[in-house]
Tab-separated table of C-alpha atoms and ligand atoms in Angstrom:
chain	number	residue	atom	x	y	z
A	1	MET	CA	2.665	6.077	-19.489
A	2	GLU	CA	-0.014	4.347	-17.788
A	3	ILE	CA	-0.510	6.758	-15.102
A	4	GLU	CA	-0.807	9.812	-17.581
A	5	GLU	CA	-3.421	8.083	-19.711
A	6	HIS	CA	-5.590	7.609	-16.694
A	7	LEU	CA	-5.041	11.277	-15.597
A	8	ILE	CA	-5.917	12.413	-19.212
A	9	ALA	CA	-9.189	10.352	-19.246
A	10	ALA	CA	-10.202	11.603	-15.695
A	11	ILE	CA	-9.706	15.104	-16.798
A	12	GLU	CA	-12.044	14.597	-19.860
A	13	ALA	CA	-14.562	12.823	-17.728
A	14	ALA	CA	-14.490	15.576	-15.112
A	15	ASN	CA	-14.770	18.275	-17.781
A	16	LYS	CA	-17.949	16.399	-19.530
A	17	ALA	CA	-19.555	15.995	-16.108
A	18	GLY	CA	-19.121	19.639	-15.023
A	19	ALA	CA	-20.569	20.927	-18.329
A	20	PHE	CA	-23.530	18.731	-17.577
A	21	LEU	CA	-23.848	19.809	-14.033
A	22	LEU	CA	-23.732	23.313	-14.989
A	23	GLU	CA	-26.991	22.789	-17.419
A	24	GLN	CA	-28.587	20.872	-14.778
A	25	GLU	CA	-28.365	23.456	-12.077
A	26	SER	CA	-31.016	25.605	-13.794
A	27	SER	CA	-33.114	22.678	-15.182
A	28	SER	CA	-36.627	22.451	-14.183
A	29	SER	CA	-36.494	18.669	-14.166
A	30	LEU	CA	-33.900	18.388	-11.523
A	31	GLU	CA	-35.376	16.211	-8.779
A	32	ILE	CA	-33.854	16.282	-5.119
A	33	LYS	CA	-34.263	13.457	-2.573
A	34	GLU	CA	-33.141	13.046	1.137
A	35	LYS	CA	-31.449	9.594	1.027
A	36	HIS	CA	-30.936	9.774	4.885
A	37	ASP	CA	-31.159	12.770	7.468
A	38	ASN	CA	-29.296	15.772	5.994
A	39	ASP	CA	-27.882	13.743	3.053
A	40	TYR	CA	-29.311	14.582	-0.285
A	41	VAL	CA	-28.967	13.271	-3.691
A	42	THR	CA	-30.276	14.770	-6.959
A	43	SER	CA	-31.271	13.222	-10.283
A	44	ALA	CA	-28.041	14.864	-11.622
A	45	ASP	CA	-25.797	13.048	-9.196
A	46	GLY	CA	-26.803	9.453	-10.803
A	47	ALA	CA	-26.655	11.097	-14.474
A	48	SER	CA	-23.303	12.615	-13.810
A	49	GLU	CA	-21.871	9.221	-12.262
A	50	ARG	CA	-23.155	7.384	-15.475
A	51	LEU	CA	-21.547	9.783	-17.654
A	52	ILE	CA	-18.124	9.619	-16.014
A	53	ILE	CA	-18.145	5.785	-15.805
A	54	GLU	CA	-19.323	5.425	-19.581
A	55	HIS	CA	-16.319	7.633	-20.644
A	56	LEU	CA	-13.714	5.789	-18.579
A	57	ARG	CA	-14.918	2.418	-19.300
A	58	LYS	CA	-14.464	3.170	-22.983
A	59	PHE	CA	-10.657	3.398	-22.371
A	60	PHE	CA	-10.323	0.956	-19.298
A	61	PRO	CA	-12.923	-1.840	-19.929
A	62	ASP	CA	-11.482	-4.182	-17.362
A	63	GLU	CA	-11.152	-1.673	-14.388
A	64	ARG	CA	-13.367	-1.557	-11.421
A	65	PHE	CA	-15.524	1.496	-10.408
A	66	PHE	CA	-16.761	2.598	-7.008
A	67	GLY	CA	-18.981	5.395	-7.226
A	68	GLU	CA	-21.015	7.130	-4.504
A	69	GLU	CA	-24.434	6.551	-6.278
A	70	GLY	CA	-23.860	3.144	-7.762
A	71	GLY	CA	-21.925	1.581	-4.904
A	72	ALA	CA	-18.961	-0.757	-5.505
A	73	GLU	CA	-19.092	-2.446	-8.710
A	74	GLU	CA	-16.505	-5.405	-8.529
A	75	ARG	CA	-16.941	-6.142	-12.425
A	76	GLY	CA	-13.508	-6.262	-14.222
A	77	GLY	CA	-10.310	-8.359	-13.520
A	78	SER	CA	-7.747	-5.543	-13.471
A	79	ALA	CA	-6.232	-4.308	-10.320
A	80	GLY	CA	-7.219	-0.689	-11.415
A	81	ARG	CA	-9.996	0.853	-9.439
A	82	TRP	CA	-11.651	4.272	-10.251
A	83	ILE	CA	-13.280	6.256	-7.027
A	84	ILE	CA	-15.840	8.505	-8.087
A	85	ASP	CA	-18.032	11.089	-6.500
A	86	PRO	CA	-20.183	12.544	-9.261
A	87	ILE	CA	-21.167	15.703	-7.209
A	88	ASP	CA	-19.243	16.317	-3.989
A	89	GLY	CA	-21.202	19.112	-2.273
A	90	THR	CA	-24.569	18.249	-3.561
A	91	THR	CA	-26.355	20.354	-1.057
A	92	ASN	CA	-24.504	23.508	-2.385
A	93	PHE	CA	-25.220	22.367	-6.083
A	94	PHE	CA	-29.037	22.279	-5.389
A	95	ARG	CA	-29.037	25.373	-3.206
A	96	GLY	CA	-27.152	27.426	-5.815
A	97	LEU	CA	-23.895	27.813	-4.025
A	98	PRO	CA	-20.705	27.604	-6.291
A	99	ASN	CA	-18.598	25.049	-3.924
A	100	TYR	CA	-19.606	21.754	-5.669
A	101	THR	CA	-17.079	19.631	-7.456
A	102	VAL	CA	-16.738	16.379	-9.574
A	103	SER	CA	-14.216	14.179	-7.908
A	104	ILE	CA	-12.406	11.327	-9.742
A	105	ALA	CA	-9.500	9.141	-8.507
A	106	TRP	CA	-7.660	6.086	-9.720
A	107	GLU	CA	-5.558	3.501	-7.733
A	108	LEU	CA	-3.738	0.216	-7.979
A	109	GLU	CA	-3.800	-0.518	-4.277
A	110	PRO	CA	-6.516	0.333	-1.789
A	111	PHE	CA	-6.541	3.885	-0.319
A	112	LYS	CA	-3.313	4.798	-2.292
A	113	PRO	CA	-4.693	7.022	-4.936
A	114	LEU	CA	-2.195	7.606	-7.927
A	115	VAL	CA	-4.489	10.035	-9.776
A	116	GLY	CA	-7.017	12.648	-8.628
A	117	VAL	CA	-9.036	15.116	-10.389
A	118	VAL	CA	-11.194	17.845	-8.703
A	119	TYR	CA	-13.275	20.122	-10.992
A	120	ASN	CA	-15.345	22.845	-9.835
A	121	PRO	CA	-17.378	23.845	-12.867
A	122	ARG	CA	-18.716	27.370	-11.292
A	123	GLN	CA	-15.366	28.664	-10.835
A	124	LYS	CA	-13.749	26.847	-13.755
A	125	GLU	CA	-11.103	25.409	-11.600
A	126	LEU	CA	-9.570	21.998	-12.413
A	127	PHE	CA	-7.411	20.624	-9.713
A	128	HIS	CA	-5.413	17.452	-10.885
A	129	ALA	CA	-2.258	15.460	-9.985
A	130	ALA	CA	-0.632	12.214	-10.819
A	131	GLN	CA	1.907	10.548	-8.572
A	132	GLY	CA	5.472	11.966	-9.588
A	133	LEU	CA	3.842	14.475	-12.030
A	134	GLY	CA	3.053	17.187	-9.720
A	135	ALA	CA	-0.286	18.785	-8.484
A	136	TRP	CA	-1.704	21.514	-10.586
A	137	CYS	CA	-4.638	23.890	-10.885
A	138	GLY	CA	-4.929	24.444	-14.630
A	139	GLU	CA	-1.333	25.540	-15.595
A	140	HIS	CA	-0.433	26.470	-12.294
A	141	ARG	CA	1.686	24.073	-10.063
A	142	LEU	CA	0.443	23.672	-6.485
A	143	ALA	CA	2.405	23.705	-3.335
A	144	VAL	CA	1.132	23.637	0.331
A	145	SER	CA	1.382	26.717	2.528
A	146	SER	CA	4.559	27.053	4.658
A	147	ILE	CA	2.638	28.049	7.885
A	148	SER	CA	3.789	25.954	10.864
A	149	ASP	CA	2.535	28.295	13.687
A	150	PRO	CA	-1.232	26.996	14.632
A	151	GLY	CA	-1.852	30.480	15.594
A	152	LYS	CA	-1.536	31.895	11.936
A	153	ALA	CA	-3.460	28.720	10.479
A	154	LEU	CA	-6.587	28.880	8.585
A	155	LEU	CA	-8.292	25.378	9.358
A	156	VAL	CA	-11.526	23.675	7.971
A	157	CYS	CA	-13.821	21.893	10.741
A	158	VAL	CA	-16.896	20.366	9.598
A	159	PRO	CA	-19.208	19.087	12.438
A	160	PRO	CA	-21.077	15.916	11.537
A	161	HIS	CA	-24.304	16.851	10.166
A	162	ARG	CA	-25.415	13.481	9.416
A	163	ARG	CA	-24.451	12.119	13.050
A	164	HIS	CA	-25.693	14.563	15.700
A	165	ASP	CA	-24.894	11.669	18.268
A	166	SER	CA	-21.309	12.553	17.937
A	167	ALA	CA	-21.620	16.361	17.437
A	168	ARG	CA	-20.934	17.523	21.056
A	169	GLU	CA	-17.479	15.620	21.388
A	170	TYR	CA	-16.716	17.136	17.889
A	171	PHE	CA	-17.744	20.808	19.100
A	172	ALA	CA	-15.324	20.277	22.035
A	173	THR	CA	-12.511	19.573	19.795
A	174	MET	CA	-13.603	22.207	17.411
A	175	GLU	CA	-13.479	24.823	20.457
A	176	ARG	CA	-9.881	23.830	21.219
A	177	ILE	CA	-8.896	24.260	17.445
A	178	PHE	CA	-10.655	27.627	17.269
A	179	PHE	CA	-9.044	29.076	20.250
A	180	ALA	CA	-5.593	27.817	19.097
A	181	THR	CA	-5.581	28.934	15.301
A	182	SER	CA	-6.493	31.996	13.372
A	183	ASP	CA	-9.769	31.213	11.967
A	184	LEU	CA	-11.998	28.312	10.676
A	185	ARG	CA	-13.856	27.721	7.439
A	186	SER	CA	-16.335	25.224	5.770
A	187	PHE	CA	-16.974	24.956	2.046
A	188	GLY	CA	-19.331	21.862	2.032
A	189	SER	CA	-17.180	19.650	-0.382
A	190	ALA	CA	-14.280	17.719	1.100
A	191	ALA	CA	-12.706	17.337	-2.467
A	192	LEU	CA	-12.538	21.137	-2.690
A	193	GLU	CA	-11.267	21.613	0.805
A	194	LEU	CA	-8.329	19.176	0.332
A	195	SER	CA	-7.578	20.836	-3.038
A	196	TYR	CA	-7.335	24.159	-1.333
A	197	ILE	CA	-4.987	22.782	1.058
A	198	ALA	CA	-2.803	21.675	-1.860
A	199	ALA	CA	-3.130	25.105	-3.305
A	200	GLY	CA	-1.893	26.825	-0.094
A	201	ARG	CA	-5.490	28.496	0.539
A	202	LEU	CA	-5.933	26.692	3.705
A	203	ASP	CA	-3.758	24.813	6.081
A	204	GLY	CA	-5.519	22.141	7.733
A	205	TYR	CA	-8.785	19.932	7.863
A	206	TYR	CA	-10.545	17.902	10.178
A	207	GLU	CA	-13.951	15.807	9.412
A	208	ARG	CA	-15.541	12.640	10.343
A	209	PHE	CA	-17.833	10.134	8.774
A	210	LEU	CA	-16.871	10.871	5.156
A	211	GLY	CA	-17.011	8.212	2.386
A	212	TYR	CA	-13.598	7.260	0.535
A	213	TYR	CA	-15.217	8.770	-2.691
A	214	ASP	CA	-15.304	12.227	-0.919
A	215	ILE	CA	-11.522	12.265	-0.319
A	216	ALA	CA	-9.794	10.026	-2.769
A	217	ALA	CA	-9.125	12.478	-5.658
A	218	GLY	CA	-8.343	15.337	-3.025
A	219	MET	CA	-5.989	13.048	-1.220
A	220	ALA	CA	-3.817	12.423	-4.365
A	221	ILE	CA	-3.717	15.949	-4.943
A	222	LEU	CA	-2.749	17.082	-1.564
A	223	GLN	CA	-0.023	14.476	-1.382
A	224	GLU	CA	1.423	15.403	-4.511
A	225	ALA	CA	1.415	19.077	-3.347
A	226	GLY	CA	3.568	18.209	-0.258
A	227	GLY	CA	0.608	17.818	2.206
A	228	THR	CA	-0.506	14.969	4.380
A	229	ILE	CA	-3.699	13.121	5.225
A	230	ALA	CA	-4.334	10.366	7.781
A	231	PRO	CA	-7.154	8.621	9.706
A	232	ALA	CA	-8.246	10.848	12.587
A	233	ASN	CA	-8.119	7.728	14.776
A	234	ASP	CA	-5.275	5.438	14.692
A	235	SER	CA	-7.336	2.223	15.220
A	236	LEU	CA	-9.759	3.325	12.462
A	237	PRO	CA	-7.968	3.039	9.065
A	238	PHE	CA	-9.749	4.699	5.881
A	239	SER	CA	-12.518	2.239	4.458
A	240	ASP	CA	-14.811	2.817	1.394
A	241	MET	CA	-17.610	3.860	3.397
A	242	GLU	CA	-16.149	5.419	6.574
A	243	CYS	CA	-13.283	7.875	6.756
A	244	ASP	CA	-12.567	10.202	9.622
A	245	VAL	CA	-9.805	12.553	8.227
A	246	ILE	CA	-7.008	14.815	9.504
A	247	ALA	CA	-5.428	16.619	6.481
A	248	SER	CA	-2.669	19.387	6.683
A	249	ASN	CA	0.099	21.158	5.036
A	250	GLY	CA	2.399	18.605	6.719
A	251	LEU	CA	3.830	21.255	8.998
A	252	LEU	CA	0.675	21.208	11.022
A	253	GLN	CA	-0.078	17.624	11.059
A	254	THR	CA	1.553	16.542	14.311
A	255	TRP	CA	-0.100	19.343	16.069
A	256	MET	CA	-3.616	18.673	14.704
A	257	GLU	CA	-3.248	15.019	15.431
A	258	ARG	CA	-2.104	15.748	19.052
A	259	THR	CA	-4.887	18.472	19.602
A	260	ILE	CA	-7.685	16.156	18.177
A	261	ARG	CA	-6.565	12.640	19.596
A	262	ASN	CA	-5.363	13.467	23.079
A	263	HIS	CA	-8.890	14.236	24.794
B	301	LIG	P1	-21.548	14.790	-0.670
B	301	LIG	O1	-22.027	16.206	-1.180
B	301	LIG	O2	-21.006	14.116	-1.927
B	301	LIG	O3	-22.485	14.132	-0.126
B	301	LIG	C1	-19.698	17.969	3.426
B	301	LIG	O4	-19.192	18.040	5.015
B	301	LIG	C2	-19.075	16.643	2.995
B	301	LIG	O5	-19.561	15.568	3.431
B	301	LIG	C3	-19.103	16.617	1.603
B	301	LIG	O6	-18.027	16.313	0.907
B	301	LIG	C4	-20.299	15.785	1.432
B	301	LIG	O7	-20.294	15.031	0.122
B	301	LIG	C5	-19.994	14.771	2.431
B	301	LIG	N1	-21.231	13.897	2.800
B	301	LIG	C6	-22.465	14.184	3.032
B	301	LIG	N2	-23.209	13.077	3.107
B	301	LIG	C7	-22.371	12.096	3.004
B	301	LIG	C8	-22.678	10.736	3.150
B	301	LIG	N3	-23.766	10.092	3.445
B	301	LIG	N4	-21.589	9.897	3.287
B	301	LIG	C9	-20.355	10.355	2.917
B	301	LIG	N5	-20.084	11.823	2.872
B	301	LIG	C10	-21.000	12.538	2.891
B	302	LIG	CA1	-21.764	13.097	-3.873
């Protein structure tokens, strides 16, 4: 089955990249650069992306690749497109924090990922999903939480660290969310946060100014586990370079959208 072949290749690529990143973490040759304010890239980001694309291209030579570090590459005539973040959580990666992931998604129609793989090599957790085949962490099938009361919910809010011009507005929204919910968290990897909602460990998520590569794989996993994800602003649909995201276990989606949008 086409979708299964894509899932298997994505899992292999994520495992290879994860093993490479574990080696690179302690390597003295790791170089760190600031791309923009508060936005970092290391020599391992590009190398991990090349390794992933090389693996996938062997099996799917006609498909297109969109990676955070290589940008959009329109080579290949097939409708299939891979969306790759070779390290989601680069700051965690070079600061020695465990919350970084390799994130790989595949789609036939824009912004409708059919396959998603998110691998956290430090914690040896591989989250994966394919449409119709369920969402999994290893052998364990994932399902979102059943929390519908905002007062019991554990949500992720991430202030816009690269867009300080929008931070005050974000903090005002975050304050409303904080007072209405149980508690807030932030892990530094959007892919990981979406996977954690899929696993029922968290209940919702709000972040702005993400790239599609940050969320595509997590989106496939979350949707297959019964959760929902939508643009934070009705009039700003997801695009390759800008996604404002509200995601949840589904039960909290309407409450989150109302709380975030109606001010
Ligand atoms: P990254 O590590 O791949 O850059 C943390 O809030 C989230 O924001 C992470 O998923 C992080 O992914 C993402 N992020 C950081 N800088 C970004 C950028 N320039 N464009 C899109 N997403 C970014
Ligand atoms: Ca990245």
